Coordinates of C-alpha atoms in Angstrom, one line a residue:
Chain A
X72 CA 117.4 67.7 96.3
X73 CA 114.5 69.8 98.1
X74 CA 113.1 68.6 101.4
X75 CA 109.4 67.8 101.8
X76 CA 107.6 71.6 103.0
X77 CA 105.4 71.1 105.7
X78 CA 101.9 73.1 105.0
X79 CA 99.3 73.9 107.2
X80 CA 95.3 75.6 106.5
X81 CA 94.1 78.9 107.9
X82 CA 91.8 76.7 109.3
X83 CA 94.8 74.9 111.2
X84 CA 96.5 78.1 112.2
X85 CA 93.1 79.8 113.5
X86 CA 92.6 77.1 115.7
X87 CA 95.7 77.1 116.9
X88 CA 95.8 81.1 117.6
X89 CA 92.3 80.5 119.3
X90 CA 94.3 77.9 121.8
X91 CA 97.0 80.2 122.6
X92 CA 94.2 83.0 123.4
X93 CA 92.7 81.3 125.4
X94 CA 95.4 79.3 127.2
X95 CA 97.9 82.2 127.4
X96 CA 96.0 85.6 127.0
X97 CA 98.0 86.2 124.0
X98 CA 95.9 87.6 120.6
X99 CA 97.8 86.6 117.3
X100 CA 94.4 86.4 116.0
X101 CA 95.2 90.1 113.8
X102 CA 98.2 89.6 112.6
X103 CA 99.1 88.9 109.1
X104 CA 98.4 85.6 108.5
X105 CA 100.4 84.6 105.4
X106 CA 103.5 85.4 106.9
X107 CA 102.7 84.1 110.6
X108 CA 101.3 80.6 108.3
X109 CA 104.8 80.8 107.1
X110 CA 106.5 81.3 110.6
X111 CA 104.5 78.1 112.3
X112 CA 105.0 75.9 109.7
X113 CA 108.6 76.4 109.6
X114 CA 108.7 76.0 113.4
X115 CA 106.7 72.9 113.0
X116 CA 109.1 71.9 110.9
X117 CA 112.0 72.2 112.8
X118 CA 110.8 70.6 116.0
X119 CA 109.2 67.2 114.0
X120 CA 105.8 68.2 114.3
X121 CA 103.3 66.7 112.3
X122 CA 100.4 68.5 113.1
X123 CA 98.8 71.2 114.5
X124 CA 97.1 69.5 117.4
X125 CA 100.1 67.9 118.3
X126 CA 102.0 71.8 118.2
X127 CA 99.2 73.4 120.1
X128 CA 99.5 70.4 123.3
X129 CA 103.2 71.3 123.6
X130 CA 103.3 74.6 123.7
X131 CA 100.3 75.0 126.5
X132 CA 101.8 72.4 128.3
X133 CA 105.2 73.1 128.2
X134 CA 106.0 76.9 129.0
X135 CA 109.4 76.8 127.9
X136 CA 108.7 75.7 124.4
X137 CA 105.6 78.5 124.2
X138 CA 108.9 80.6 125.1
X139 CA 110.9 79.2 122.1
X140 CA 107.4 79.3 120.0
X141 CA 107.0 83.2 120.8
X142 CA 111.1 83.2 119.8
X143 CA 110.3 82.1 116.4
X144 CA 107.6 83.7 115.3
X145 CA 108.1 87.3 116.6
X146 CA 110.4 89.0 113.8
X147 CA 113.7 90.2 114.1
X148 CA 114.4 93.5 112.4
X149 CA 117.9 92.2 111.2
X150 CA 120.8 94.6 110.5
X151 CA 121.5 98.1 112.2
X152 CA 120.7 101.4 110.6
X153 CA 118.5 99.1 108.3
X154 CA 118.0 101.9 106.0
X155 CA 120.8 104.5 105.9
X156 CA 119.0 107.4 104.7
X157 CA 116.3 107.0 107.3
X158 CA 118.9 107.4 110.1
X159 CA 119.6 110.8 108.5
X160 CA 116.5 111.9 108.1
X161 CA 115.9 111.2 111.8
X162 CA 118.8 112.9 113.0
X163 CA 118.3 116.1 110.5
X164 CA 114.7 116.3 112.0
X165 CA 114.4 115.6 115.3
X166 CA 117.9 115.8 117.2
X167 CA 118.1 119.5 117.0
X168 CA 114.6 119.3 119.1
X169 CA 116.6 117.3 121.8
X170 CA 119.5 119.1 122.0
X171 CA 117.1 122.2 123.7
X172 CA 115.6 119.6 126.3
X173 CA 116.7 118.4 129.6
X174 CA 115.8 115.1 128.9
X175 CA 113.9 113.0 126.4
X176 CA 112.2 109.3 126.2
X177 CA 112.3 106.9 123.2
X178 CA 110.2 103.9 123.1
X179 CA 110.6 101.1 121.0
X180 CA 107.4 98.8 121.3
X181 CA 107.2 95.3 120.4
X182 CA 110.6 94.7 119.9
X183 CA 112.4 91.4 119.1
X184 CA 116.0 92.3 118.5
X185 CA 118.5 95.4 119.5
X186 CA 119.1 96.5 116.5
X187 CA 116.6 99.7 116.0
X188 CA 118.0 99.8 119.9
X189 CA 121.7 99.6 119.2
X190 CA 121.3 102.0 116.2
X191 CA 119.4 104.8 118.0
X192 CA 122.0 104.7 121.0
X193 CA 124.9 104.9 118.5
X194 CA 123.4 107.7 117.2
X195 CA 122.7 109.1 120.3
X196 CA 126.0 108.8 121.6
X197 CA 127.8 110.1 118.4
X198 CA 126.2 113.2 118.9
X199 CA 126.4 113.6 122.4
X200 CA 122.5 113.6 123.3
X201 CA 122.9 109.7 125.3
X202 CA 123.0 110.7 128.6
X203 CA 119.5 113.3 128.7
X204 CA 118.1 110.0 126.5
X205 CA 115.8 107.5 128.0
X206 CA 114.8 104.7 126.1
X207 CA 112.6 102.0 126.9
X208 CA 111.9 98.8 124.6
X209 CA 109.1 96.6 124.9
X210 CA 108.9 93.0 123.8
X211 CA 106.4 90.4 124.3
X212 CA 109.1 87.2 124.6
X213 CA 111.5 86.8 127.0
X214 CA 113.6 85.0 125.3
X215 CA 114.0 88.1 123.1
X216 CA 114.4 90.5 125.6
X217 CA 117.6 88.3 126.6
X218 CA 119.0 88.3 123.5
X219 CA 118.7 91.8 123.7
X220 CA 120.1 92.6 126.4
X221 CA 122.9 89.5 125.9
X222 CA 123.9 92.6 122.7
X223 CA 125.5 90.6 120.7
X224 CA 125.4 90.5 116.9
X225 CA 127.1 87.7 114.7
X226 CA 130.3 88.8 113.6
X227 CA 129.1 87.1 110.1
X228 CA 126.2 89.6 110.0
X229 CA 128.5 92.9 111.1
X230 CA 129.3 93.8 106.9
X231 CA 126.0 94.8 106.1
X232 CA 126.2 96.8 109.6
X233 CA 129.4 98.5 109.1
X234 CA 128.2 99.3 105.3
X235 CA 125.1 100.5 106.3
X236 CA 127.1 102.4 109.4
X237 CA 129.5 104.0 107.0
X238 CA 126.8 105.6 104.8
X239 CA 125.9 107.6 107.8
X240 CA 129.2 108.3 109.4
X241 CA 131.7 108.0 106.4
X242 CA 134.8 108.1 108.5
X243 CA 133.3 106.5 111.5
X244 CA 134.6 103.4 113.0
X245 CA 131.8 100.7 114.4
X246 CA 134.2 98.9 116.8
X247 CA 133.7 102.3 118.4
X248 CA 130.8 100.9 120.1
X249 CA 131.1 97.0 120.0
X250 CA 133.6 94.6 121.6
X251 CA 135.0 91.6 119.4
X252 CA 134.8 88.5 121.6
X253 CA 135.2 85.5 119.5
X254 CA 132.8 84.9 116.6
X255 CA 130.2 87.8 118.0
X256 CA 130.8 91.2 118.7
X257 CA 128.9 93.1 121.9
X258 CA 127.5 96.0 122.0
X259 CA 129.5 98.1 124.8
X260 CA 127.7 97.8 128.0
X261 CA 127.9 101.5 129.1
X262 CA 125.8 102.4 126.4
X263 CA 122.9 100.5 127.7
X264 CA 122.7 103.0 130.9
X265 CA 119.9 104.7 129.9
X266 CA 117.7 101.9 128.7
X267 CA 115.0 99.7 130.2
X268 CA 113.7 96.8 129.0
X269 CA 110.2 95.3 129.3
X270 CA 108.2 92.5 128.9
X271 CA 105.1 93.6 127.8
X272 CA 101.8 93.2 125.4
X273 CA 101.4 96.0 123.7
X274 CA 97.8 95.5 123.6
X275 CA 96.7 94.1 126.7
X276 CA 99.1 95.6 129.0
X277 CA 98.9 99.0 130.4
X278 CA 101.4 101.3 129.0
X279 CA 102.6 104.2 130.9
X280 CA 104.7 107.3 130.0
X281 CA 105.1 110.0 127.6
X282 CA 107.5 110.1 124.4
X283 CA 109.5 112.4 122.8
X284 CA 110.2 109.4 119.6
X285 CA 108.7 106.4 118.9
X286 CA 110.6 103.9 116.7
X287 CA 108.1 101.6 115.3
X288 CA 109.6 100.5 112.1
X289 CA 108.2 97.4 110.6
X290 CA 106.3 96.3 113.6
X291 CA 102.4 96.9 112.0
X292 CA 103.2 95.1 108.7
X293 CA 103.2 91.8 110.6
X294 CA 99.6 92.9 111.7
X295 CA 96.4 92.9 109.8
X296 CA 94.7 96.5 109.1
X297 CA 92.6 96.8 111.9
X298 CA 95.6 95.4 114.4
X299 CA 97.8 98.6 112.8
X300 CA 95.2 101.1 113.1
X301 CA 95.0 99.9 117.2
X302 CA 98.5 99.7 117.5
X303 CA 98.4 103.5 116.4
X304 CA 96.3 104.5 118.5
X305 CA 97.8 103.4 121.6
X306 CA 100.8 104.5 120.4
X307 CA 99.9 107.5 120.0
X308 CA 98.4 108.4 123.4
X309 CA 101.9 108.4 124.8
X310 CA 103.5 110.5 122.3
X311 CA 103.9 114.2 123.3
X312 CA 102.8 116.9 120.9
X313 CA 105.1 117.6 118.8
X314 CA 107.0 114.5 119.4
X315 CA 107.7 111.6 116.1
X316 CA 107.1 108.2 115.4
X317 CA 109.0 106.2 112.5
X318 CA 107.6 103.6 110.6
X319 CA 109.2 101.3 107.7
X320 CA 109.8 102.7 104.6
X321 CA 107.0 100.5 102.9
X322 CA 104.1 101.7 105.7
X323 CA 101.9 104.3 105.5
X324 CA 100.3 105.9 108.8
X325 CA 96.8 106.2 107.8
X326 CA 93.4 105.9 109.7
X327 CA 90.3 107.9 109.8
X328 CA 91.2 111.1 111.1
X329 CA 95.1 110.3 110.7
X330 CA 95.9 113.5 108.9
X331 CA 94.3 115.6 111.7
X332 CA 96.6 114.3 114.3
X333 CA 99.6 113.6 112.1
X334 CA 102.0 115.4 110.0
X335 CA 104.5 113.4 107.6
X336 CA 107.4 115.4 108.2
X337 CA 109.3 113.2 105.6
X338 CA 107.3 111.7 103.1
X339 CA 109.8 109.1 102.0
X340 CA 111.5 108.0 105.2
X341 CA 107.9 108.0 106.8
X342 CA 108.9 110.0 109.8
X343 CA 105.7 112.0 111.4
X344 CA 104.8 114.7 113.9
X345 CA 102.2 114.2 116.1
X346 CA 100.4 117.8 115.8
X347 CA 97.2 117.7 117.9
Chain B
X132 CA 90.2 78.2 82.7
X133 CA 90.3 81.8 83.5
X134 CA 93.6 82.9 85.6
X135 CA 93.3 85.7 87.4
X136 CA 96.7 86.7 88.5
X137 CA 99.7 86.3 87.1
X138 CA 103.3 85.9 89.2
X139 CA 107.3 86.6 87.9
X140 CA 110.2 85.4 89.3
X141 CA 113.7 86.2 87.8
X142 CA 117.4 87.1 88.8
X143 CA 120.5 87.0 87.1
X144 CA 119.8 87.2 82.8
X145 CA 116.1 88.0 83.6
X146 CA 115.9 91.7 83.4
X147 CA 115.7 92.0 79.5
X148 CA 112.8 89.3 79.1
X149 CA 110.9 91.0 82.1
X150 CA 111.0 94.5 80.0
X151 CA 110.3 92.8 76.8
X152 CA 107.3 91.1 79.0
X153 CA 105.9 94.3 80.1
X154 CA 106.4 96.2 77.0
X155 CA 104.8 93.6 74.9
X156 CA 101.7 93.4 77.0
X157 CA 99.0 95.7 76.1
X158 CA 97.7 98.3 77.6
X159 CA 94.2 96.3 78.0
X160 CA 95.8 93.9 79.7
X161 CA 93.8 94.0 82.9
X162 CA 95.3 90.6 85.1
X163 CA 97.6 92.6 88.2
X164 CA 101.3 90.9 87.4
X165 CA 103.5 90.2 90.5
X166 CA 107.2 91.0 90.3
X167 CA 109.5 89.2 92.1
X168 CA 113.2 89.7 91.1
X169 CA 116.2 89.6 92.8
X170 CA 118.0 93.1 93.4
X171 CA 120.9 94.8 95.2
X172 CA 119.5 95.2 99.0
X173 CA 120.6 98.7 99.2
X174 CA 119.4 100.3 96.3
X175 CA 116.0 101.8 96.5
X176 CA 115.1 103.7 93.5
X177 CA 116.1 103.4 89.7
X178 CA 114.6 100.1 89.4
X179 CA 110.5 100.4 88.8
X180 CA 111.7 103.5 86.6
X181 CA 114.2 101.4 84.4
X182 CA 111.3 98.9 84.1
X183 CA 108.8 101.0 83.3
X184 CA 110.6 103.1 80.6
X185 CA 108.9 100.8 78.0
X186 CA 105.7 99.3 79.7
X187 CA 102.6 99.7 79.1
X188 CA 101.1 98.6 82.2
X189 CA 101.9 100.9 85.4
X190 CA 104.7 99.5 87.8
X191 CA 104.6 100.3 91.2
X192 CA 106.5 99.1 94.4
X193 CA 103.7 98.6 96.7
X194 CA 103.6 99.8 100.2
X195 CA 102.7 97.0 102.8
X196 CA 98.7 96.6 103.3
X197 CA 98.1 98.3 99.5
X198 CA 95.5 96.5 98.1
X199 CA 96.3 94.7 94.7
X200 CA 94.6 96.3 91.6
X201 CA 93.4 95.1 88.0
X202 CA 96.0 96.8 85.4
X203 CA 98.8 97.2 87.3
X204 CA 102.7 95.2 88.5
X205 CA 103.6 95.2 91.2
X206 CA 107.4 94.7 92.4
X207 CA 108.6 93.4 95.0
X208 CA 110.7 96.2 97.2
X209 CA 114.2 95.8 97.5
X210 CA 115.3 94.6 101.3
X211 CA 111.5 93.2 101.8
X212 CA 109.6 89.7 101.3
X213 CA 106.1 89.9 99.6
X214 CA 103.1 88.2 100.9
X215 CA 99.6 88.0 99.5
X216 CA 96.7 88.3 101.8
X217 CA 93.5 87.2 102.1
X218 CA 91.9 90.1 101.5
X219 CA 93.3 90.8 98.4
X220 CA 96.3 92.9 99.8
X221 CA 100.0 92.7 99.8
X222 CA 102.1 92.1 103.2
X223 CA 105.5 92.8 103.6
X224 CA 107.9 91.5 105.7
X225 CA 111.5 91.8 107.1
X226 CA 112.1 88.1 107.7
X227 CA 115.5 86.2 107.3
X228 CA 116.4 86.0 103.5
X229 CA 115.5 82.6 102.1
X230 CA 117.9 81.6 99.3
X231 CA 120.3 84.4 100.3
X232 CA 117.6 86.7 98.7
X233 CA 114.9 89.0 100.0
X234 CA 112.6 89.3 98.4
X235 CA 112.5 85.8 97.9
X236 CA 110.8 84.2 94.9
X237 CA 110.3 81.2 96.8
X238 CA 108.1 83.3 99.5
X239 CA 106.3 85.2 96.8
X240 CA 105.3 82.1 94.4
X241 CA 104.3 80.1 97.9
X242 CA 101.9 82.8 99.5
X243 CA 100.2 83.6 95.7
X244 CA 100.0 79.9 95.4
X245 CA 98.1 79.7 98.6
X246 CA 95.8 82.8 98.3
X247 CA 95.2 82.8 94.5
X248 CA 95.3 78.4 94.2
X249 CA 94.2 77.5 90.3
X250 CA 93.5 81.9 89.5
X251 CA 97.3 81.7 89.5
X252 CA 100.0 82.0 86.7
X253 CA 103.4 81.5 87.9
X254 CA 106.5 82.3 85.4
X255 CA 110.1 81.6 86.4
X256 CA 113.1 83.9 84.1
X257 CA 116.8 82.9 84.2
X258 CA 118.6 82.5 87.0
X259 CA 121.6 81.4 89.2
X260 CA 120.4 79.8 92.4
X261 CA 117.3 77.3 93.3
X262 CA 115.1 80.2 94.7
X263 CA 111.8 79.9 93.0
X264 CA 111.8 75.8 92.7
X265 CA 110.0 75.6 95.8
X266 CA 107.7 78.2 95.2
X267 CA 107.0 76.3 92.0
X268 CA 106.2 73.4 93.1
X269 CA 103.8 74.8 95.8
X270 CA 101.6 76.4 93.4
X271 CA 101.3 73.4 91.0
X272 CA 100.3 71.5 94.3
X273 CA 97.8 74.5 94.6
X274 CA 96.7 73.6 91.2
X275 CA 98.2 77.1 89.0
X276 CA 99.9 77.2 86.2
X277 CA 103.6 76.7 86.3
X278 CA 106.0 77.8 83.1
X279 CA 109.4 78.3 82.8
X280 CA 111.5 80.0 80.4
X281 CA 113.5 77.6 78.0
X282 CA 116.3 76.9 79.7
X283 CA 118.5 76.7 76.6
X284 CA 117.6 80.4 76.3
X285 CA 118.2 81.1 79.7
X286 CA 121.3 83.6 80.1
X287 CA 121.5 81.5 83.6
X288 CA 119.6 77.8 83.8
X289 CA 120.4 76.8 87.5
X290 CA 117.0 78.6 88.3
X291 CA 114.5 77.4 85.4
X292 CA 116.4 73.9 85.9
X293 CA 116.3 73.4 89.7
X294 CA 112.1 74.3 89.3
X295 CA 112.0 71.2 86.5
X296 CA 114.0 69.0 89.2
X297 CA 111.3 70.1 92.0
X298 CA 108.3 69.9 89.8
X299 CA 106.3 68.9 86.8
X300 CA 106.1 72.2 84.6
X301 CA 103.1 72.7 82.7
X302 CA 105.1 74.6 79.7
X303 CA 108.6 75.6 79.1
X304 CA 108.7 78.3 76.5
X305 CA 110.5 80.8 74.7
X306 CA 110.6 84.6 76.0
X307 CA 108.3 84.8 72.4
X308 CA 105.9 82.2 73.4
X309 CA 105.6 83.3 76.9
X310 CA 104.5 86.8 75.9
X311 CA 102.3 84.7 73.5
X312 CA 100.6 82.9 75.4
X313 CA 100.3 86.2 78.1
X314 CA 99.0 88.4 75.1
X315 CA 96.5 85.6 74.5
X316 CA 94.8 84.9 77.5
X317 CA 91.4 85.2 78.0

């Protein structure tokens, strides 16, 4: 009745974050391990491996399957407008500050699905700020990046969408900005106009530009204190004063010195102002 | 032995033994209790206040990275998995559901199983799907305590049965016995 679980140490998973540093210049060694534990052994598990040893070979061999590797264990953020009354609360809060400019940016760092993208553009577009918008999403897999820009959502996963759609814009109609083909629907294409996509390391890479909004909602909790408290820093080096940043509803944006920099414009929707 | 933390999972016929649990604990009762029931996704408030109309012990719905506390539950937030840390701190996350549920007992039991091994009580309520079997057997492999509620008092058994089908359970009790033997720990 239940399979076998395949388990794995810290020890294990350590050694094989220390490979993939080395090997591949990528750092998972701050994120939150009990979830990323989870993540690997479940990968292990579906590719028949038995070991860790035998995982960590393969993927610095093979750089396809470090592709599908990355894939797995970066997290989706997995329905639009995830949230309702956070949509809202942006909207309330910021758009009237982009309606007065000639243009704005977004960014959406470390990104491994469209749907914080698909739900800011709908947004954008119902209220007629998408073409002054620039948005540009980050993402450190490129297998990601083209499912992303594949837009397509599982027609299977569109009712928690269209419910979560409808709270916002009770007589709205999704299909407004999606095609049905088949069993997926696609996001329409002239919506992505304004929107670049990168592969990039948020923390190795150098970022460039200034922000009016930065959506980076449940990013941090798949990193360990210190790898938030970074994160926050950088991110907030390219956000303009007077420009916001989102996080989850579960995250607080604290650090030494956060509440001199910072002001939580909505305490329960976690949306912040960047003051100093 | 001396346990250390104590874990809940419950869904469908578990909400009255989880307030009877709470309100029959005193408010002494220093071991931090982990909450991990299933809930409509889309409902964020209403439900730490209807548990806590009667307990003793305070009930909160942690943010992620809040570190875990003597005398107080936590529940798991609606729409998010909970992880324990090393570190002594909770980690949320948005992952797939497992079991058609997030939070996921399953996830909860097998991370507190990991982090707090033989320091851990696990308790599994009534319910109607397997979620929570798993999680079961993980922590009696990581050498905690494993009970589940009688099944014959079980408003739902497919829960509290599928966890005796994945594992050996060290007690099945009675609602009564289970605050009990909580009341009586020391």
């Amino acid at each position: 009745m239940f399979e076998e679980h395949l388990y794995i140490g810290i020890s294990d998973l350590k050694s094989l974050l220390f490979s993939i540093k080395m090997q591949k210049g990528i750092d998972f060694s701050e994120y939150a391990l009990s979830s990323l534990k989870r993540r690997v052994e479940n990968f292990m598990k579906r590719f028949h491996f038995k070991d860790i040893d035998e995982l960590s070979h393969k993927i610095i061999k093979d750089e396809y399957f470090f592709e599908l590797f990355l894939k797995d264990i970066l997290v989706d953020t997995t329905e639009l407008f995830r949230d309702p009354e956070f949509w809202i609360e942006l909207r309330r809060l910021s758009f009237f500050k982009f309606r007065k400019l000639n243009s704005f940016k977004i960014f959406i760092p470390d990104s491994n699905s469209g749907e914080d993208l698909f739900s800011i553009l709908i947004m954008l577009k119902n209220e007629e700020l998408i073409d002054k918008s620039e948005i540009v999403l980050s993402s450190l897999s490129k297998l990601n990046i083209e499912k992303i820009q594949k837009a397509t959502i599982e027609t299977k996963k569109m009712e928690v969408n269209i419910a979560n759609f409808e709270k916002i814009y009770e007589n709205g109609n999704i299909y407004d900005f999606f095609q049905e083909k088949g069993h997926v629907v696609k996001f329409k294409k002239e919506l992505l106009n304004n929107v670049k996509i990168i592969k990039h390391n948020f923390f190795s890479d150098e970022l460039s530009g200034m922000y009016h909004l930065i959506l980076f909602r449940n990013k941090a909790i798949y990193y360990n204190p210190q790898l938030k408290i970074k994160a926050l820093n950088i991110l907030k080096e390219h956000l303009i004063t007077g420009g916001f940043i989102a996080l989850g509803i579960k995250e607080q944006l604290e650090y030494p010195g956060s509440e001199n920099e910072f002001e939580a414009i909505s305490e329960t929707e976690k949306i912040y102002k960047k003051i100093f | 032995m001396a346990y250390k933390y104590i874990i809940i999972g419950g869904s469908a016929g578990s909400f009255q033994t989880v307030t009877r649990i709470l309100s029959s604990l005193p408010k002494s009762f220093n071991l931090p209790v982990f909450l991990c029931l299933h809930r409509l996704k889309h409902v964020r408030a209403g439900f730490v206040e209807a548990l806590s109309i009667k307990s003793n012990i305070k009930i909160i719905e942690p943010d992620d990275k809040e570190f875990i506390r003597q005398h107080k539950a936590y529940l798991a937030p609606a729409n998010y998995h909970m992880y324990f840390e090393l570190g002594n701190y909770i980690a949320l996350s948005t992952e797939e559901p497992v079991n058609h549920s997030r939070p996921a007992i399953d996830i909860s039991f097998a991370s507190a199983a990991y982090t707090y091994r033989d320091k851990l009580i696990a308790i599994l309520l009534s319910g109607a799907n397997k979620d929570g079997a798993l999680g079961m057997r993980e922590v009696k492999r990581q050498g905690g305590l494993t009970i589940v509620q009688d099944p014959d008092e079980c408003q739902v058994k497919t829960m509290t049965a599928s966890a005796m089908s994945a594992t050996e359970i060290d007690k099945i009790l009675s609602a009564d016995k289970i605050i009990e033997f909580l009341v009586n720990l020391k």
